[in-house]
mmCIF file of C-alpha atoms in Angstrom:
data_model
loop_
_atom_site.group_PDB
_atom_site.id
_atom_site.type_symbol
_atom_site.label_atom_id
_atom_site.label_comp_id
_atom_site.label_asym_id
_atom_site.label_seq_id
_atom_site.Cartn_x
_atom_site.Cartn_y
_atom_site.Cartn_z
ATOM 1 C CA MET N 1 135.708 51.862 82.238
ATOM 2 C CA ASN N 2 132.635 50.591 80.409
ATOM 3 C CA LEU N 3 129.723 50.446 83.180
ATOM 4 C CA GLY N 4 127.143 50.025 80.501
ATOM 5 C CA ALA N 5 123.651 50.278 81.997
ATOM 6 C CA MET N 6 124.373 48.975 85.336
ATOM 7 C CA ALA N 7 123.245 51.478 88.221
ATOM 8 C CA GLY N 8 124.511 51.091 91.762
ATOM 9 C CA ARG N 9 127.418 51.676 94.175
ATOM 10 C CA ARG N 10 130.761 50.826 92.172
ATOM 11 C CA CYS N 11 133.633 49.396 93.872
ATOM 12 C CA LEU N 12 136.807 51.446 93.212
ATOM 13 C CA ALA N 13 139.321 48.274 93.429
ATOM 14 C CA CYS N 14 137.660 46.297 90.743
ATOM 15 C CA ASP N 15 134.852 48.069 89.156
ATOM 16 C CA THR N 16 131.907 45.846 90.265
ATOM 17 C CA VAL N 17 128.365 47.667 90.117
ATOM 18 C CA GLU N 18 125.834 46.360 92.895
ATOM 19 C CA PRO N 19 122.579 47.556 92.901
ATOM 20 C CA VAL N 20 121.288 49.656 95.654
ATOM 21 C CA ALA N 21 118.008 48.600 96.735
ATOM 22 C CA GLY N 22 115.088 50.483 98.270
ATOM 23 C CA LEU N 23 115.884 53.554 100.452
ATOM 24 C CA GLU N 24 119.176 51.774 101.981
ATOM 25 C CA PRO N 25 122.231 53.896 101.816
ATOM 26 C CA VAL N 26 124.219 54.158 98.672
ATOM 27 C CA TRP N 27 127.181 53.514 100.635
ATOM 28 C CA PRO N 28 126.441 51.490 103.806
ATOM 29 C CA LEU N 29 129.193 51.811 106.665
ATOM 30 C CA ASP N 30 129.900 48.030 106.536
ATOM 31 C CA TRP N 31 129.634 47.569 102.776
ATOM 32 C CA ARG N 32 132.048 45.167 101.390
ATOM 33 C CA CYS N 33 132.404 44.585 97.520
ATOM 34 C CA PRO N 34 130.801 40.989 96.671
ATOM 35 C CA THR N 35 133.372 40.366 93.857
ATOM 36 C CA CYS N 36 136.604 41.299 95.467
ATOM 37 C CA GLY N 37 136.141 41.607 99.082
ATOM 38 C CA HIS N 38 137.158 45.274 99.199
ATOM 39 C CA ALA N 39 135.858 47.107 102.464
ATOM 40 C CA THR N 40 135.262 50.713 102.666
ATOM 41 C CA ALA N 41 136.897 52.673 105.306
ATOM 42 C CA GLU N 42 134.781 54.775 107.838
ATOM 43 C CA ARG N 43 135.473 57.722 110.100
ATOM 44 C CA ASP N 44 132.558 59.108 112.522
ATOM 45 C CA GLY N 45 129.905 57.429 110.656
ATOM 46 C CA ILE N 46 130.920 58.642 107.135
ATOM 47 C CA ALA N 47 132.066 56.325 104.426
ATOM 48 C CA MET N 48 135.719 57.052 103.440
ATOM 49 C CA PHE N 49 136.764 56.359 99.827
ATOM 50 C CA ALA N 50 140.214 58.475 99.857
ATOM 51 C CA PRO N 51 141.211 58.324 103.560
ATOM 52 C CA GLU N 52 144.636 59.066 102.487
ATOM 53 C CA LEU N 53 143.607 62.621 101.314
ATOM 54 C CA ALA N 54 141.121 63.679 104.015
ATOM 55 C CA ASP N 55 141.729 67.024 105.567
ATOM 56 C CA THR N 56 145.071 67.502 103.559
ATOM 57 C CA VAL N 57 145.684 70.754 101.826
ATOM 58 C CA SER N 58 144.629 69.288 98.680
ATOM 59 C CA GLY N 59 142.314 71.492 96.637
ATOM 60 C CA VAL N 60 141.397 73.597 99.272
ATOM 61 C CA ASP N 61 142.941 74.398 102.755
ATOM 62 C CA PRO N 62 140.439 72.374 105.160
ATOM 63 C CA LYS N 63 141.188 74.799 108.048
ATOM 64 C CA GLY N 64 139.231 77.549 105.880
ATOM 65 C CA PHE N 65 135.780 75.553 106.713
ATOM 66 C CA ALA N 66 135.237 77.140 109.891
ATOM 67 C CA ALA N 67 135.587 80.833 108.721
ATOM 68 C CA LEU N 68 133.351 79.996 105.669
ATOM 69 C CA SER N 69 130.653 78.570 107.727
ATOM 70 C CA ARG N 70 130.444 81.847 109.747
ATOM 71 C CA VAL N 71 129.828 83.829 106.531
ATOM 72 C CA GLU N 72 127.994 81.903 104.204
ATOM 73 C CA ASP N 73 124.451 82.113 105.268
ATOM 74 C CA GLY N 74 123.849 85.949 105.014
ATOM 75 C CA HIS N 75 126.903 86.850 102.355
ATOM 76 C CA PHE N 76 125.580 88.280 99.124
ATOM 77 C CA TRP N 77 127.503 86.008 96.887
ATOM 78 C CA PHE N 78 126.683 82.741 98.639
ATOM 79 C CA VAL N 79 122.898 83.647 99.155
ATOM 80 C CA ALA N 80 122.366 84.641 95.308
ATOM 81 C CA ARG N 81 124.480 81.877 93.999
ATOM 82 C CA SER N 82 122.216 79.320 96.033
ATOM 83 C CA GLU N 83 119.098 81.278 94.849
ATOM 84 C CA LEU N 84 120.186 80.766 91.335
ATOM 85 C CA ILE N 85 121.121 76.905 91.514
ATOM 86 C CA VAL N 86 117.994 76.310 93.027
ATOM 87 C CA GLY N 87 116.231 77.890 90.230
ATOM 88 C CA LEU N 88 117.879 76.425 87.522
ATOM 89 C CA THR N 89 117.393 72.854 89.262
ATOM 90 C CA ARG N 90 113.619 73.773 89.361
ATOM 91 C CA LYS N 91 113.444 75.042 85.666
ATOM 92 C CA TYR N 92 115.596 72.282 83.973
ATOM 93 C CA PHE N 93 115.172 68.804 85.979
ATOM 94 C CA PRO N 94 111.742 69.434 87.893
ATOM 95 C CA LYS N 95 111.456 65.702 88.178
ATOM 96 C CA ALA N 96 114.793 65.004 89.389
ATOM 97 C CA ARG N 97 114.686 63.021 92.923
ATOM 98 C CA LYS N 98 118.253 61.818 93.197
ATOM 99 C CA LEU N 99 120.885 64.237 93.585
ATOM 100 C CA VAL N 100 124.661 64.010 94.622
ATOM 101 C CA GLU N 101 126.583 67.381 95.402
ATOM 102 C CA ILE N 102 130.252 66.799 94.582
ATOM 103 C CA GLY N 103 132.354 68.924 97.059
ATOM 104 C CA CYS N 104 129.570 70.158 99.158
ATOM 105 C CA GLY N 105 131.971 71.873 101.757
ATOM 106 C CA THR N 106 129.884 73.087 104.644
ATOM 107 C CA GLY N 107 126.533 72.200 103.122
ATOM 108 C CA THR N 108 125.116 75.577 102.322
ATOM 109 C CA VAL N 109 123.965 74.660 98.753
ATOM 110 C CA LEU N 110 122.793 71.378 99.621
ATOM 111 C CA ARG N 111 120.524 72.641 102.453
ATOM 112 C CA GLU N 112 118.717 75.021 99.889
ATOM 113 C CA LEU N 113 118.318 72.235 97.705
ATOM 114 C CA ALA N 114 117.037 70.055 100.314
ATOM 115 C CA ALA N 115 114.318 72.386 101.189
ATOM 116 C CA SER N 116 113.398 72.977 97.583
ATOM 117 C CA ARG N 117 111.187 69.622 96.866
ATOM 118 C CA HIS N 118 111.071 65.943 98.216
ATOM 119 C CA TRP N 119 114.239 64.154 97.194
ATOM 120 C CA GLU N 120 114.213 60.027 97.207
ATOM 121 C CA ARG N 121 117.891 60.224 97.738
ATOM 122 C CA LEU N 122 120.125 63.322 98.693
ATOM 123 C CA VAL N 123 124.005 62.824 99.207
ATOM 124 C CA GLY N 124 126.838 65.379 99.828
ATOM 125 C CA SER N 125 130.104 64.350 98.996
ATOM 126 C CA GLU N 126 133.440 65.988 100.044
ATOM 127 C CA LEU N 127 136.957 65.243 100.039
ATOM 128 C CA HIS N 128 137.365 66.906 103.590
ATOM 129 C CA PRO N 129 135.501 65.320 106.751
ATOM 130 C CA SER N 130 135.935 68.685 108.441
ATOM 131 C CA GLY N 131 133.764 70.229 106.025
ATOM 132 C CA LEU N 132 131.340 67.318 106.145
ATOM 133 C CA ASN N 133 131.229 67.921 109.865
ATOM 134 C CA PHE N 134 129.532 71.397 109.328
ATOM 135 C CA ALA N 135 127.325 70.151 106.569
ATOM 136 C CA ARG N 136 125.847 67.473 108.661
ATOM 137 C CA ARG N 137 124.916 70.027 111.170
ATOM 138 C CA ARG N 138 122.877 72.071 108.480
ATOM 139 C CA LEU N 139 121.182 69.088 106.708
ATOM 140 C CA PRO N 140 117.964 67.454 108.000
ATOM 141 C CA SER N 141 118.505 63.656 108.777
ATOM 142 C CA GLY N 142 118.153 61.301 105.872
ATOM 143 C CA VAL N 143 120.848 63.142 103.854
ATOM 144 C CA GLU N 144 123.858 60.991 103.001
ATOM 145 C CA PHE N 145 127.356 62.018 103.558
ATOM 146 C CA VAL N 146 130.391 60.597 101.994
ATOM 147 C CA GLN N 147 134.281 61.197 101.551
ATOM 148 C CA MET N 148 135.546 60.654 98.435
ATOM 149 C CA ASP N 149 138.165 62.076 95.632
ATOM 150 C CA ALA N 150 135.935 63.579 92.950
ATOM 151 C CA ARG N 151 138.021 62.069 90.394
ATOM 152 C CA GLN N 152 136.908 58.355 91.396
ATOM 153 C CA ILE N 153 133.087 58.552 92.221
ATOM 154 C CA PRO N 154 132.091 55.340 93.566
ATOM 155 C CA ALA N 155 128.854 55.133 91.654
ATOM 156 C CA ALA N 156 127.490 54.006 88.096
ATOM 157 C CA ASN N 157 124.255 55.751 86.545
ATOM 158 C CA LEU N 158 122.509 55.973 89.954
ATOM 159 C CA PHE N 159 121.675 59.846 90.011
ATOM 160 C CA ASP N 160 119.322 61.934 87.896
ATOM 161 C CA LEU N 161 121.026 65.209 89.011
ATOM 162 C CA THR N 162 124.803 65.751 89.945
ATOM 163 C CA GLY N 163 126.329 69.271 90.916
ATOM 164 C CA ALA N 164 129.597 70.962 91.817
ATOM 165 C CA PHE N 165 129.556 74.409 92.654
ATOM 166 C CA ASP N 166 132.852 76.166 92.712
ATOM 167 C CA VAL N 167 134.699 72.913 93.339
ATOM 168 C CA ILE N 168 136.442 71.687 89.839
ATOM 169 C CA GLU N 169 138.486 74.691 89.574
ATOM 170 C CA HIS N 170 140.433 73.471 92.511
ATOM 171 C CA ILE N 171 141.293 70.020 90.757
ATOM 172 C CA ALA N 172 143.979 70.186 88.134
ATOM 173 C CA ASP N 173 142.186 67.329 86.186
ATOM 174 C CA ASP N 174 138.885 68.758 85.830
ATOM 175 C CA GLU N 175 137.594 66.626 83.031
ATOM 176 C CA ALA N 176 138.359 63.385 85.276
ATOM 177 C CA VAL N 177 135.721 65.016 87.656
ATOM 178 C CA LEU N 178 133.150 65.614 84.926
ATOM 179 C CA ARG N 179 133.812 62.218 83.228
ATOM 180 C CA GLY N 180 133.150 60.747 86.785
ATOM 181 C CA MET N 181 129.805 62.751 87.329
ATOM 182 C CA ARG N 182 128.759 61.405 83.839
ATOM 183 C CA ALA N 183 129.264 58.094 84.796
ATOM 184 C CA ALA N 184 127.408 58.504 88.162
ATOM 185 C CA THR N 185 124.341 59.930 86.247
ATOM 186 C CA GLU N 186 121.654 57.954 84.606
ATOM 187 C CA PRO N 187 121.155 58.712 80.646
ATOM 188 C CA GLY N 188 118.814 61.652 80.390
ATOM 189 C CA GLY N 189 119.976 63.250 83.898
ATOM 190 C CA GLY N 190 121.490 66.380 84.677
ATOM 191 C CA ILE N 191 124.527 68.265 85.549
ATOM 192 C CA ILE N 192 124.718 71.837 86.984
ATOM 193 C CA ILE N 193 128.596 73.225 87.421
ATOM 194 C CA ALA N 194 129.542 76.505 88.781
ATOM 195 C CA VAL N 195 133.075 78.076 88.161
ATOM 196 C CA PRO N 196 135.126 81.203 88.683
ATOM 197 C CA GLN N 197 135.521 82.827 85.206
ATOM 198 C CA HIS N 198 137.961 85.148 83.318
ATOM 199 C CA PRO N 199 141.669 84.527 83.909
ATOM 200 C CA TRP N 200 142.425 88.260 83.751
ATOM 201 C CA LEU N 201 140.392 88.477 87.066
ATOM 202 C CA TRP N 202 143.191 86.367 88.572
ATOM 203 C CA SER N 203 144.360 87.581 92.246
ATOM 204 C CA PRO N 204 145.760 86.743 95.531
ATOM 205 C CA ALA N 205 142.045 85.797 96.169
ATOM 206 C CA ASP N 206 142.556 82.876 93.805
ATOM 207 C CA ASP N 207 146.067 81.898 95.157
ATOM 208 C CA PHE N 208 144.085 82.131 98.860
ATOM 209 C CA ALA N 209 141.397 79.869 97.426
ATOM 210 C CA HIS N 210 143.776 77.115 95.755
ATOM 211 C CA HIS N 211 142.518 77.633 92.466
ATOM 212 C CA GLN N 212 143.846 75.771 89.374
ATOM 213 C CA ARG N 213 142.499 78.234 87.048
ATOM 214 C CA ARG N 214 139.649 80.757 86.086
ATOM 215 C CA TYR N 215 137.782 79.584 82.976
ATOM 216 C CA ARG N 216 137.834 81.348 79.638
ATOM 217 C CA ARG N 217 134.500 82.063 78.013
ATOM 218 C CA GLY N 218 133.468 78.718 76.428
ATOM 219 C CA GLU N 219 136.085 76.472 78.258
ATOM 220 C CA LEU N 220 133.715 74.948 80.689
ATOM 221 C CA GLU N 221 131.011 74.209 77.983
ATOM 222 C CA ASP N 222 133.412 72.337 75.684
ATOM 223 C CA LYS N 223 134.823 70.202 78.554
ATOM 224 C CA ILE N 224 131.261 69.268 79.664
ATOM 225 C CA ARG N 225 130.388 68.297 76.078
ATOM 226 C CA ARG N 226 133.618 66.070 75.946
ATOM 227 C CA SER N 227 132.133 64.311 78.982
ATOM 228 C CA GLY N 228 128.960 63.228 77.505
ATOM 229 C CA TYR N 229 126.580 66.005 77.954
ATOM 230 C CA GLU N 230 124.733 68.411 75.824
ATOM 231 C CA ILE N 231 124.471 72.022 77.124
ATOM 232 C CA LEU N 232 121.014 73.412 78.157
ATOM 233 C CA PHE N 233 121.964 76.565 79.618
ATOM 234 C CA SER N 234 125.064 78.634 80.084
ATOM 235 C CA SER N 235 125.356 82.183 81.537
ATOM 236 C CA SER N 236 127.818 84.300 83.695
ATOM 237 C CA PHE N 237 126.977 85.127 87.147
ATOM 238 C CA THR N 238 127.564 88.295 89.228
ATOM 239 C CA ALA N 239 127.672 90.280 85.774
ATOM 240 C CA TRP N 240 126.489 93.354 87.392
ATOM 241 C CA LEU N 241 129.086 93.339 90.162
ATOM 242 C CA LEU N 242 132.140 92.775 87.582
ATOM 243 C CA PRO N 243 133.282 96.204 87.526
ATOM 244 C CA LEU N 244 133.643 96.141 91.523
ATOM 245 C CA MET N 245 134.973 92.686 91.386
ATOM 246 C CA ALA N 246 137.512 93.865 88.747
ATOM 247 C CA ILE N 247 138.411 96.990 90.908
ATOM 248 C CA SER N 248 138.945 94.734 94.148
ATOM 249 C CA ARG N 249 141.204 92.267 92.216
ATOM 250 C CA LEU N 250 143.372 94.890 90.696
ATOM 251 C CA ILE N 251 143.971 96.308 94.425
ATOM 252 C CA GLN N 252 144.883 93.174 95.486
ATOM 253 C CA LYS N 253 147.371 92.599 92.648
ATOM 254 C CA GLY N 254 150.980 92.960 93.666
ATOM 255 C CA LYS N 255 150.633 92.853 97.504
ATOM 256 C CA ALA N 256 149.590 90.352 99.967
ATOM 257 C CA ALA N 257 146.099 91.466 100.193
ATOM 258 C CA ASP N 258 143.700 90.373 103.139
ATOM 259 C CA VAL N 259 141.270 88.513 101.184
ATOM 260 C CA ASP N 260 138.780 88.222 103.896
ATOM 261 C CA ALA N 261 138.749 92.048 104.278
ATOM 262 C CA TYR N 262 138.049 92.649 100.627
ATOM 263 C CA GLU N 263 135.614 89.961 99.811
ATOM 264 C CA PHE N 264 134.303 87.834 102.858
ATOM 265 C CA ALA N 265 133.532 90.618 105.227
ATOM 266 C CA PRO N 266 131.389 93.570 103.634
ATOM 267 C CA SER N 267 129.476 96.001 105.862
ATOM 268 C CA PRO N 268 126.046 94.852 106.591
ATOM 269 C CA ILE N 269 124.730 97.867 104.637
ATOM 270 C CA VAL N 270 126.961 97.024 101.653
ATOM 271 C CA ASN N 271 126.012 93.474 101.991
ATOM 272 C CA ARG N 272 122.294 94.236 101.742
ATOM 273 C CA VAL N 273 122.766 96.349 98.727
ATOM 274 C CA LEU N 274 124.903 93.765 96.755
ATOM 275 C CA THR N 275 122.264 90.928 97.767
ATOM 276 C CA ALA N 276 119.291 93.066 96.299
ATOM 277 C CA ILE N 277 121.518 93.549 93.094
ATOM 278 C CA LEU N 278 122.533 90.169 92.776
ATOM 279 C CA ARG N 279 118.774 88.793 93.366
ATOM 280 C CA ALA N 280 117.653 90.870 90.576
ATOM 281 C CA GLU N 281 120.381 89.406 88.397
ATOM 282 C CA VAL N 282 119.360 85.892 89.304
ATOM 283 C CA TRP N 283 115.517 86.846 88.649
ATOM 284 C CA MET N 284 116.513 88.014 85.162
ATOM 285 C CA THR N 285 118.554 85.120 84.412
ATOM 286 C CA LEU N 286 115.865 82.516 85.140
ATOM 287 C CA ALA N 287 113.456 84.913 83.208
ATOM 288 C CA GLY N 288 115.580 84.238 80.191
ATOM 289 C CA TRP N 289 118.479 86.670 80.345
ATOM 290 C CA ARG N 290 122.040 85.697 79.587
ATOM 291 C CA TRP N 291 125.190 87.238 80.658
ATOM 292 C CA PRO N 292 128.458 87.361 78.231
ATOM 293 C CA ALA N 293 130.937 88.368 81.278
ATOM 294 C CA GLY N 294 130.844 88.029 85.215
ATOM 295 C CA GLY N 295 132.797 86.709 87.886
ATOM 296 C CA SER N 296 131.368 83.205 87.655
ATOM 297 C CA ARG N 297 129.910 81.171 84.993
ATOM 298 C CA ILE N 298 127.192 78.544 85.543
ATOM 299 C CA VAL N 299 126.403 75.885 82.918
ATOM 300 C CA VAL N 300 123.573 73.184 83.064
ATOM 301 C CA GLY N 301 123.888 69.971 80.849
ATOM 302 C CA ARG N 302 121.903 67.077 80.019
ATOM 303 C CA ALA N 303 123.645 63.258 79.980
ATOM 304 C CA VAL N 304 123.640 61.943 76.523
#
């Protein structure tokens, strides 16, 4: 697929790229390809580009969105991760105004990004409409939501920042997603990717989350480079909590662990302490520290 410098929405049936005018939605509900006539499906006010996969157990179990939405707002890991992502966005892409999040889930990170600056265009994409139902409640009006398969992004050179936060580890062909994100990003635009790290940390928690992999050190950076980016930043995340994570995962191995009890439902006191620890780590990371090991890896790149 060679889309050249054309920018706009892309027809998945024939690869036609149509410019997006002004403030109109990227994917209007009544859009029909001007070349081949292919029409986009629609459900509950959301454009559907992969309706056959919607709310199937593909990548994640969509039944988990309800439980996730109940814990994300105050949970130490989600709170600190969002703060790090917003901080990296401010540091490396202060002028970005057109963002799409791939796999936005229930919209926790997208909500924090929406509040961080004025965006000309802010889009949350997700394979599962059940996740988007939660996201729409969290986000202000003007944010666009779309159902799509991350391996087939119906856009070309349209965004100046794309992000996927703990998403591509759920997808067997993660490089197809990275290539699609590059095709959707204008030259010079950015990408931010977060993934779980260290295969030796694999446990029932990863099976529960339907992970395809935990990334080896350097693996994500290599895949991002091959997809057409230069690396601007790379560091582990949750470095300070890695010993606790390793102990938790060792306890889980070899038995059917209650993952929620281990990692999703810490006591309020424990949650406050861990939030303070991770916030200190985030502050140091944004100040220039880099961590060689940690439960997650976050990489920032620029499209070349």
